[in-house]
Coordinates of C-alpha atoms and ligand atoms in Angstrom, one line a residue:
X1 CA -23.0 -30.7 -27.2
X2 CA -23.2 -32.4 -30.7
X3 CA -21.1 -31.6 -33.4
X4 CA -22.1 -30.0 -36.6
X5 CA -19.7 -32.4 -38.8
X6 CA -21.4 -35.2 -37.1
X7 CA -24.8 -34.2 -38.3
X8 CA -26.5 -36.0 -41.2
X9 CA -29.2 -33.7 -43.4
X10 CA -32.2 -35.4 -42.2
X11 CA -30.9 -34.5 -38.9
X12 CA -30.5 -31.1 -39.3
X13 CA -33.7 -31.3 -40.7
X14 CA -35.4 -32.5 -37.3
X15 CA -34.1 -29.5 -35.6
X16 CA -34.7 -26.6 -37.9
X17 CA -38.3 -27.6 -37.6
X18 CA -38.2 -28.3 -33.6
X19 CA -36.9 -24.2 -33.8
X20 CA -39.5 -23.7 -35.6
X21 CA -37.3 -23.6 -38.8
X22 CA -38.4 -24.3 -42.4
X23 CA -36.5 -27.7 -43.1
X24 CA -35.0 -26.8 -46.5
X25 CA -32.7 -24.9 -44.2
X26 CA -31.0 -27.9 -43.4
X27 CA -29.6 -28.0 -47.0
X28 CA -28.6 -24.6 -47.0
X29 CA -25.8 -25.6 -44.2
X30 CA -24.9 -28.2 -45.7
X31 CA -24.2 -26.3 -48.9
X32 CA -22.1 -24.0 -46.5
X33 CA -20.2 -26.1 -44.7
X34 CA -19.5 -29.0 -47.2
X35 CA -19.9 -27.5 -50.9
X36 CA -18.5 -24.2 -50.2
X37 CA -16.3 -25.9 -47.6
X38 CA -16.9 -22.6 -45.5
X39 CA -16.6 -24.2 -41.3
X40 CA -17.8 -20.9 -39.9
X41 CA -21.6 -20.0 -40.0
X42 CA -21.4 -16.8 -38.9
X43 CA -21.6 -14.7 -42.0
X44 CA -24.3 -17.7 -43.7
X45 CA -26.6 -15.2 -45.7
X46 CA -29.5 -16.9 -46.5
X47 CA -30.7 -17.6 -43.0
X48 CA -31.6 -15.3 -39.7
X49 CA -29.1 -13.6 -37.5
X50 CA -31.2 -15.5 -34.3
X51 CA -31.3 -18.6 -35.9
X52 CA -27.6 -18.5 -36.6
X53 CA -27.1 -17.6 -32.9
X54 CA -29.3 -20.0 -31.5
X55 CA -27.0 -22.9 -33.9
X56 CA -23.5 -21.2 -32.4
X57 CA -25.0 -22.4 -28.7
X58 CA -26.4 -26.0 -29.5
X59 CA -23.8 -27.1 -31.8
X60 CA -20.5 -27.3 -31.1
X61 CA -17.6 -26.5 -34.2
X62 CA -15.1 -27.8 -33.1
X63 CA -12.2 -29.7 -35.1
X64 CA -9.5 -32.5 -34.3
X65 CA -5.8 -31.6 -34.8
X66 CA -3.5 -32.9 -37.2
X67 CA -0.3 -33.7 -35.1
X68 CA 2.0 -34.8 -37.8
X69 CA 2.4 -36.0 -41.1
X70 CA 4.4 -38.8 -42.6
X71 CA 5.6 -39.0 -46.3
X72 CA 6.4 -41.9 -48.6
X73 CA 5.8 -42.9 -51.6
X74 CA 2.2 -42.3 -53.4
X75 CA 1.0 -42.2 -49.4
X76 CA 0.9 -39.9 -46.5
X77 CA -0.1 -41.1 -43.1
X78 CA -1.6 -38.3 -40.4
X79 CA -1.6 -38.4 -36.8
X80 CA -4.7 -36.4 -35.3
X81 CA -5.0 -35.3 -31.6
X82 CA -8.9 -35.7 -30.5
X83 CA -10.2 -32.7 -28.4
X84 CA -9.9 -36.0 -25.2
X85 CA -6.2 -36.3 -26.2
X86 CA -6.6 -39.5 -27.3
X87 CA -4.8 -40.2 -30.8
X88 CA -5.7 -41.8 -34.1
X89 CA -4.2 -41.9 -37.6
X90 CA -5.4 -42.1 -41.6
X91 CA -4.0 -43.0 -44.2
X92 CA -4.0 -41.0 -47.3
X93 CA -3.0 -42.9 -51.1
X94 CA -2.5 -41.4 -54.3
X95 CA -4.2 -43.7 -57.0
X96 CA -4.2 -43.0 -60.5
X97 CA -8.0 -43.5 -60.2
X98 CA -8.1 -40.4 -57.8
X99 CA -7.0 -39.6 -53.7
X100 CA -8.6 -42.1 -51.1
X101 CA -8.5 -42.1 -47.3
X102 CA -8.2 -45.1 -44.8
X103 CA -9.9 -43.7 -41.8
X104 CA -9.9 -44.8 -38.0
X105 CA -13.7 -45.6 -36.5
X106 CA -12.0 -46.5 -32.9
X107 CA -9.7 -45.3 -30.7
X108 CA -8.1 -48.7 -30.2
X109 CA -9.7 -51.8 -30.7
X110 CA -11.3 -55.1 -29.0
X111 CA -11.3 -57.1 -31.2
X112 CA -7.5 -59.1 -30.9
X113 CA -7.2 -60.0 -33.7
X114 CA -3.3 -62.1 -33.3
X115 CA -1.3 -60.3 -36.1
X116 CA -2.8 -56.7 -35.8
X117 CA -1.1 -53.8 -34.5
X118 CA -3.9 -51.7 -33.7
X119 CA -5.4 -53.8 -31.8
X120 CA -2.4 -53.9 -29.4
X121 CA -3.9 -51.2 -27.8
X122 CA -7.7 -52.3 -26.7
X123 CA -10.7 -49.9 -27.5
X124 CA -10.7 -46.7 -25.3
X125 CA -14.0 -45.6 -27.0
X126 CA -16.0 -45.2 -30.4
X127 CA -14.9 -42.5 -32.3
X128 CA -18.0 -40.0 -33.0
X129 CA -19.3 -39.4 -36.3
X130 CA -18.0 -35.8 -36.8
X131 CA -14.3 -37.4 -35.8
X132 CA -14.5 -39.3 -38.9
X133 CA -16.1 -36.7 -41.0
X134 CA -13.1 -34.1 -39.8
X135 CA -10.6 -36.4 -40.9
X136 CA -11.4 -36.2 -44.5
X137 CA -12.5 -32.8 -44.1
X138 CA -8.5 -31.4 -42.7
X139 CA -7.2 -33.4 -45.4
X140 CA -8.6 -32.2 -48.0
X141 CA -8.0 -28.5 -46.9
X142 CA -4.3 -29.7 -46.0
X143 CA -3.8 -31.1 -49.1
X144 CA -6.0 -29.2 -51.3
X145 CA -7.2 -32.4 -53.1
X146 CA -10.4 -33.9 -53.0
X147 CA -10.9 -37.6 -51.7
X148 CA -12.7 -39.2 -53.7
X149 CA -12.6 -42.4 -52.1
X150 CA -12.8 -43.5 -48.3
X151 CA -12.0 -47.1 -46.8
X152 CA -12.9 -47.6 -43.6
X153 CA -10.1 -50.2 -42.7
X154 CA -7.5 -47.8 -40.0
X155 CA -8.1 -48.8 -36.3
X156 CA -11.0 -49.9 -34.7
X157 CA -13.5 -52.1 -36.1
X158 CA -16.2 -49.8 -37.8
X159 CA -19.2 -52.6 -36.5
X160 CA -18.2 -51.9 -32.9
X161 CA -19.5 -48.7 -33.3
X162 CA -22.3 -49.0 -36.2
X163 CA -24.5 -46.4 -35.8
X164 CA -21.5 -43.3 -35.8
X165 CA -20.5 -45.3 -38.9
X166 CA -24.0 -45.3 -40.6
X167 CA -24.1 -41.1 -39.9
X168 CA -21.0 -40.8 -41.2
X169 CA -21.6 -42.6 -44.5
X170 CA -24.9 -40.8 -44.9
X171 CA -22.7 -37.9 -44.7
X172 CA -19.6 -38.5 -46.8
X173 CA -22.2 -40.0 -49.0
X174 CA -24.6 -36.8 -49.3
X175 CA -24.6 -35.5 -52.5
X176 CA -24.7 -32.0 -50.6
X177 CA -22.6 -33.2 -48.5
X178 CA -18.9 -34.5 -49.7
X179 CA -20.9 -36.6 -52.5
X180 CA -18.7 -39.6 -52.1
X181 CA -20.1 -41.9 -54.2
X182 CA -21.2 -44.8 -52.1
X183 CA -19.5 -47.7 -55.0
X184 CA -16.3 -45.3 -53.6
X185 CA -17.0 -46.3 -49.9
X186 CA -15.6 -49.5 -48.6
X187 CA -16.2 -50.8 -45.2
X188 CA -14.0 -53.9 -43.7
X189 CA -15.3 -55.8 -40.8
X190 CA -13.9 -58.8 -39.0
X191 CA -17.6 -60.0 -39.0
X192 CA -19.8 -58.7 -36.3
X193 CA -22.7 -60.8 -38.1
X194 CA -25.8 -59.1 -36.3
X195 CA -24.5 -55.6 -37.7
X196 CA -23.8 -57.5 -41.1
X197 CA -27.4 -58.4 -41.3
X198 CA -28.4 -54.4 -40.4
X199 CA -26.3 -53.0 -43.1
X200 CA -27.3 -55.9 -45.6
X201 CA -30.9 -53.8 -45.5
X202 CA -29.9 -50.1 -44.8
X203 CA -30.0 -50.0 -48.8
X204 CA -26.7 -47.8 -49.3
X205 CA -24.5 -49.2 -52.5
X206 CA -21.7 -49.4 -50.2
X207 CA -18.6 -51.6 -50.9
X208 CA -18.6 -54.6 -47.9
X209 CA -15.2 -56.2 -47.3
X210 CA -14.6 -59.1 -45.0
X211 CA -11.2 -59.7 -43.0
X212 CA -11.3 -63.6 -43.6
X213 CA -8.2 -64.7 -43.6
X214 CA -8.4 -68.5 -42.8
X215 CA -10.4 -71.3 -44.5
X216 CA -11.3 -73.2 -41.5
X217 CA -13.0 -72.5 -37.8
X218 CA -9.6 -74.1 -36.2
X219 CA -7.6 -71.6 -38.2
X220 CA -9.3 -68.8 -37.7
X221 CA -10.2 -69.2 -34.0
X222 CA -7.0 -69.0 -33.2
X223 CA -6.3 -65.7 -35.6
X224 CA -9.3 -63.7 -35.1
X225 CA -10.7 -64.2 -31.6
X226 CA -14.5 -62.9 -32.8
X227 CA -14.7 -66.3 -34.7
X228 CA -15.2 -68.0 -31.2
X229 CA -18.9 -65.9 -31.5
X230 CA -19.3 -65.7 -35.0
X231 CA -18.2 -68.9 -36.7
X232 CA -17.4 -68.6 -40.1
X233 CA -20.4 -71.4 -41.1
X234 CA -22.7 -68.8 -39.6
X235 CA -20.6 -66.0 -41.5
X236 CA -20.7 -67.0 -45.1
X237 CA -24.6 -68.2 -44.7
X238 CA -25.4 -64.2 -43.9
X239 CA -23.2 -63.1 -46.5
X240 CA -24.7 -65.3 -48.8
X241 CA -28.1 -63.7 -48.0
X242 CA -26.1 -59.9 -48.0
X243 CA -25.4 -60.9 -51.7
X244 CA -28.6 -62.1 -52.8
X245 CA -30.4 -59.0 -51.3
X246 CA -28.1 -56.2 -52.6
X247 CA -26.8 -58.0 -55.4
X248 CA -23.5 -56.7 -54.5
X249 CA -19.8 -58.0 -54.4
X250 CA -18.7 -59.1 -51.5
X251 CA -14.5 -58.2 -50.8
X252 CA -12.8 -60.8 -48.6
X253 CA -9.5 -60.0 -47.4
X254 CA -6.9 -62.1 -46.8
X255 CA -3.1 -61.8 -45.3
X256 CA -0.8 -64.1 -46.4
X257 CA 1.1 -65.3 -42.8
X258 CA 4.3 -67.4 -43.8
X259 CA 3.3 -71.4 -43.0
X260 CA 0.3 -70.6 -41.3
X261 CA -2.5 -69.5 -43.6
X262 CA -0.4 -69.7 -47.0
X263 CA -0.5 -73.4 -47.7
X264 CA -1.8 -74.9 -50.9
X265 CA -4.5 -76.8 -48.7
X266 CA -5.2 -73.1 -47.1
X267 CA -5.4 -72.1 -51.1
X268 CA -8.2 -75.2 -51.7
X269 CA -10.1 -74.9 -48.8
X270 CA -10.7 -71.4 -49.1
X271 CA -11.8 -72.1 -52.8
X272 CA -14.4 -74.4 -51.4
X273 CA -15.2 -72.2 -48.8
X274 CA -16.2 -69.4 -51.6
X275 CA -17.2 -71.1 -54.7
X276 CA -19.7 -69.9 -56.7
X277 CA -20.3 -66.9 -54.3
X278 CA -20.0 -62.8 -55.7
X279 CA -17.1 -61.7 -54.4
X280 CA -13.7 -61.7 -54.9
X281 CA -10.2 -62.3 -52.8
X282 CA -7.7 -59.3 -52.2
X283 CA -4.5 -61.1 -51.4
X284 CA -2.5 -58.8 -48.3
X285 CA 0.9 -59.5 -48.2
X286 CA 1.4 -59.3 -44.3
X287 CA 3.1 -56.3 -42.8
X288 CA 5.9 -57.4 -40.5
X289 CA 5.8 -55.3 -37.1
X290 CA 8.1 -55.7 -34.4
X291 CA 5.7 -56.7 -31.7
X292 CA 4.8 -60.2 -33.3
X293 CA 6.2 -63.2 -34.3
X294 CA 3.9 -63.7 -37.8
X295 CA 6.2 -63.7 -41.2
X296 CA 5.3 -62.6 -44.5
X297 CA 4.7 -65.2 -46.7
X298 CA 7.4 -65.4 -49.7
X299 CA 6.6 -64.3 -53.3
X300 CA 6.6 -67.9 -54.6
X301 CA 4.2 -69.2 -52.2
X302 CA 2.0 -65.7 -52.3
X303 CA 1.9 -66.6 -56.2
X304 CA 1.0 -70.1 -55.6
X305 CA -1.9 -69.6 -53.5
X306 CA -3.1 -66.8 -56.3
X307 CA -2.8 -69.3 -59.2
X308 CA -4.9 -72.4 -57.0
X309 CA -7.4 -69.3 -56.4
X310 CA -7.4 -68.1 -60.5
X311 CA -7.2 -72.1 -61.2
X312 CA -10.6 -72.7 -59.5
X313 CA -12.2 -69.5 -61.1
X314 CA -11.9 -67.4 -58.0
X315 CA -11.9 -63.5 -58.8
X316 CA -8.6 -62.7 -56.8
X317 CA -5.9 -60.4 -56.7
X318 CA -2.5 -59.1 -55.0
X319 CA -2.9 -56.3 -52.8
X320 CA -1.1 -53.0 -54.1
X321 CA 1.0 -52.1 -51.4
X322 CA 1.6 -48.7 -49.7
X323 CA 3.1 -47.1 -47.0
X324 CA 5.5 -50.1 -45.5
X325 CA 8.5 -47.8 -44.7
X326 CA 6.6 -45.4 -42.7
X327 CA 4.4 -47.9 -40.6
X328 CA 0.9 -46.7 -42.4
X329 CA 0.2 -50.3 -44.2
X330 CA -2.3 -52.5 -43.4
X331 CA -2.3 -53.3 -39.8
X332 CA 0.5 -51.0 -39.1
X333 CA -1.3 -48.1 -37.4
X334 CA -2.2 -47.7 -34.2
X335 CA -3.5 -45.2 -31.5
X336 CA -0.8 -44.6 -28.8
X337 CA 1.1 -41.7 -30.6
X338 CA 4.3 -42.9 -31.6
X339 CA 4.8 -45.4 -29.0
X340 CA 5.8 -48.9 -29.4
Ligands
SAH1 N1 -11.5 -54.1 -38.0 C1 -11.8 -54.0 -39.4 C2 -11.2 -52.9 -40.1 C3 -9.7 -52.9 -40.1 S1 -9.2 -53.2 -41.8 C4 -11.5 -55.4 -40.1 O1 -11.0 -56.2 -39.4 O2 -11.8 -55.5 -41.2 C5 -7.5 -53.5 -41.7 C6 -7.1 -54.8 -42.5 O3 -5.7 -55.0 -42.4 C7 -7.8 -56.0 -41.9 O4 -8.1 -56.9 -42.9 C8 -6.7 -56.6 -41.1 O5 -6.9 -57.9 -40.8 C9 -5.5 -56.3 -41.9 N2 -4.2 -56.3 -41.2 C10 -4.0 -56.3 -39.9 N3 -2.7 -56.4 -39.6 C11 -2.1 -56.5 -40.7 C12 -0.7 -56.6 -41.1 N4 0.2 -56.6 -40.2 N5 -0.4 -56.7 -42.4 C13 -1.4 -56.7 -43.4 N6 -2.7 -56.6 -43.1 C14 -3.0 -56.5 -41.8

């Protein structure tokens, strides 16, 4: 039975007026459930007692669970229990600039990436849309705050599982629905190229950010398995094309691993790589786990490899970072709940 939170409008749409439903009711729920954040349709007055009845039996209402919470500084980071028992976390940061959430798309994740904790545990399944809508919704109403900006960069790899992803932009993005403006939406890929070149025309102002993360195919192969399939040649050629057609800036991402990435020749290639493109470099200082051998880079050579980058008139910066001490930083998180 679908979920009501994983319903976009012009979905709800569709089946007001397969019930024989005027379509405009459509809005009316979402004005219920998202404006006047009121989960229980029950006591809706604007539309029919049979109507309301008929919606109880084809939708289902259901919510995840928040499991725990962990505190530290400007950050919280929530476990959720899905209805299967799986687990998945977010990632909540206080900015000055407002609250925003790092959601999960995946339970798990294929993609292998070499220095990535959540991939440790490989995908058990795509996470549906409403289990990314609920996230935001519980906290919200746990924190009474509203987010006003999502990243989709927890576990999982949001192009593994596009089309829940899409829903649940349209959603978020709704202006009847959480009316998250879609410039405060950011989506991080590893580079599932097809799906690149599907969101490059879905026409949505969202934020695209690429883990990158090496200069060179020999590099990267090694780092980020999905560059055996999608070379980077291939990658920056359709990113290219994204930018032209949306006119958008483009986000690379890229850790900083101690003497493997962080090199001054890393710096210059990767300056070569980019010039002259729109988009700019967020710098990751890498998050040490347990479970691999990768080092952070040290502060002199992180600021090296910024200055070659600012040198060459590359838009970079340092990643601001959160949530180290209670293992919700980049990377950190992952789906088996609290295991090792
Ligand atoms: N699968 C998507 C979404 C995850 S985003 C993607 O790859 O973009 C999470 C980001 O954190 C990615 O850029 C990832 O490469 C990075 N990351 C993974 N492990 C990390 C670590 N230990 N320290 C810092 N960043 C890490």
């Amino acid at each position: 039975m679908k979920n009501i939170f994983g319903c976009t409008k012009e979905y709800l749409e569709g089946y007001f007026l397969d019930i024989g439903e005027k379509k405009y009711k459509a809005k009316q729920i979402f004005d219920h459930l998202y404006k006047k954040k009121n989960c229980d349709i029950t006591n809706i007055s604007n539309i029919k007692k049979d109507t309301i009845e008929k919606m109880n039996n084809d939708f289902s209402f259901d919510f995840i669970k928040i499991c725990e919470i962990k505190k530290g500084k400007d950050v919280k980071k929530y476990l959720f229990k899905l209805n299967d028992n799986d687990y998945i976390e977010a990632v909540l940061m206080f900015h000055d600039y407002g609250n925003s959430l790092c959601i999960s798309t995946q339970v798990g994740c294929n993609m292998g990436c070499a220095f990535c904790e959540s991939g440790r545990l490989k995908k058990r399944r795509n996470l549906d849309t409403y289990e990314m809508v609920e996230q935001i919704l519980l906290v919200e109403k746990c924190e009474n705050i509203r987010i006003s900006h999502v990243v989709l960069m927890g576990i999982g790899e949001p192009f593994d599982n596009y089309d829940n992803v899409i829903n649940f932009i349209k959603i978020i993005n709704d202006d009847l629905g959480l009316a998250i403006g879609a410039r405060h939406i950011t989506v991080s890929t590893c580079g599932i190229i097809p799906k690149i070149e599907e969101f490059t025309k879905i026409g949505i102002q969202v934020n695209l950010a690429i883990s990158l993360h090496a200069p060179t195919n020999e590099l990267r192969d090694k780092l980020m398995p999905i560059n055996k399939i999608y070379n980077l040649n291939d990658l920056m050629i359709v990113l290219k094309k994204y930018s032209k057609i949306t006119n958008r800036r483009i986000t690379f991402e890229y850790i900083l691993l101690k003497d493997i990435n962080d090199t001054k020749e890393c710096a210059i290639k990767l300056c070569a790589l980019i010039k002259g493109m729109n988009a700019y470099v967020n710098l990751i200082p890498y998050n040490e786990t347990e479970n691999f051998i990768f080092k952070r880079s040290n502060t002199s050579n992180i600021n090296a490899f910024y200055d070659i980058l600012k040198k060459n008139g590359i838009n970079v910066t340092i990643r601001r970072e959160f949530g180290g001490l209670i293992d919700a930083a980049c990377g950190q998180l992952r789906a088996n709940k609290g295991g090792k």
